[in-house]
Every structure is written in C-alpha cells, then in structure tokens.
Amino acid sequence: MTIAKGDRIPATTFAKMTENGPEQVSSDEFFKGRTVALFSVPGAFTPTCSAKHLPGFVEKADALKQKGVDEIACTAVNDAFVMGAWGKSAGADDKVTMLADGNGDFVKAAGLTMDGNKFGMGTRGQRFSMIVKDGVVTELNVEAPGEFKLSSADHLLEQL
C-alpha cells in the first residue's frame, strides 16, 4: 500500500555520509518534532536528478526554510558514499541532507518503488516529494513515470 497524506513515515533506517564515514539515521528520530521537506530521486548522478531535481532544492533551500521547513532531505536507492559524493558535487552540503536508502527499505515500506530494470537500475524509488511534520506526511507529490513537475522545489513551495 502506498503511503498517503496523514500517514506516519515508516520506521526504517537511512545512512548519511559524515566525516567519519556512513552514519545510520533512524527515520523515527530524523522526522521527530520538526518539519522536513523530503524528496526522492530514482538515482544519484542521473540526468534529470542532477540537472533539475537536486539543484532546485539547493537553490530554493532558503525559501523553503522561510516557509517553516526545518530540514530538506534527498533520498535515493544508492549507498551513502554515492549520495555523499553527489551532494558535494551539487553544492548541497549545508542545504540538503543526503539520505541513502541503500537497500530500498524506505521506499518499499512507503509503497513508492519503481522498476528500473530496463535501465539496468533494478528496484528504485519513484520520483516524489513530501512535507513531513513530526513524522506525519502532510503533503505528498508522486510523479508519473518520466515526469518532473509535482516533486520540484517550486511545487513544494506553493504547497507551504
């Protein structure tokens, strides 16, 4: 079943790159007591994700925070090393937290997987964005396959 507005974020574990290597991040703790703009991409360093999706959130980080967002996070079914390198290359360091969902546990639990086998990518996360307030989804935007409109930083800003 796909997660919906009003649902609690599933209890899973992400990983994020730190100076000391990958660090485990509990979804319960990450989303607790604050407002998070979370977006998901099919893969780090892929064309639309690198040219539009992540750069849009880096560019609009201050505007999102002015509208009450405490943290902006990007997730993908990639490992913490790849997500860390992608974040650095995109200048996301102090603007977007890169959360690796290496085994796809989060997107599976949220019911937001996609089949990327025809691209040699296996099971990945769909392109989506959401606002999460204290662990509860208050806005959810899931893209149709091949689209990039609803999950953008601009669209999320309009919803706040």
Coordinates of C-alpha atoms in Angstrom, one line a residue, residues 29-83:
E29 CA 14.4 10.2 15.1
F30 CA 15.1 12.1 11.8
F31 CA 11.5 13.3 11.4
K32 CA 10.6 13.7 15.1
G33 CA 9.4 17.1 16.3
R34 CA 10.1 19.1 13.1
T35 CA 9.1 19.9 9.5
V36 CA 11.1 18.1 6.8
A37 CA 10.8 18.6 3.0
L38 CA 11.8 15.1 1.7
F39 CA 12.3 14.3 -2.0
S40 CA 13.2 11.1 -3.7
V41 CA 15.0 10.6 -7.0
P42 CA 15.5 7.4 -9.0
G43 CA 19.2 7.7 -8.8
A44 CA 22.1 9.9 -7.9
F45 CA 24.0 11.4 -10.8
T46 CA 21.2 10.6 -13.3
P47 CA 20.2 13.2 -15.8
T48 CA 17.0 14.8 -14.5
C49 CA 18.0 14.3 -10.9
S50 CA 21.4 16.1 -11.4
A51 CA 20.3 18.8 -13.8
K52 CA 17.0 19.8 -12.2
H53 CA 15.7 18.0 -9.1
L54 CA 18.6 18.3 -6.6
P55 CA 19.7 21.7 -7.9
G56 CA 16.2 23.1 -7.5
F57 CA 16.2 22.2 -3.8
V58 CA 19.7 23.6 -3.3
E59 CA 18.6 26.8 -5.0
K60 CA 15.3 27.1 -3.1
A61 CA 16.6 26.0 0.3
D62 CA 16.4 29.4 2.0
A63 CA 12.9 30.0 0.6
L64 CA 11.7 26.6 1.9
K65 CA 13.2 27.3 5.4
Q66 CA 11.5 30.7 5.4
K67 CA 8.2 28.9 4.9
G68 CA 8.8 26.8 8.1
V69 CA 10.8 23.8 6.8
D70 CA 13.5 22.8 9.4
E71 CA 15.4 20.5 7.1
I72 CA 15.5 19.5 3.4
A73 CA 16.4 15.9 2.7
C74 CA 17.0 13.9 -0.5
T75 CA 16.8 10.2 -0.7
A76 CA 17.6 7.6 -3.3
V77 CA 18.3 3.9 -3.5
N78 CA 22.1 4.5 -3.6
D79 CA 24.7 3.9 -0.9
A80 CA 25.9 6.6 1.5
F81 CA 29.2 7.0 -0.4
V82 CA 27.4 7.8 -3.7
M83 CA 24.9 10.1 -2.0

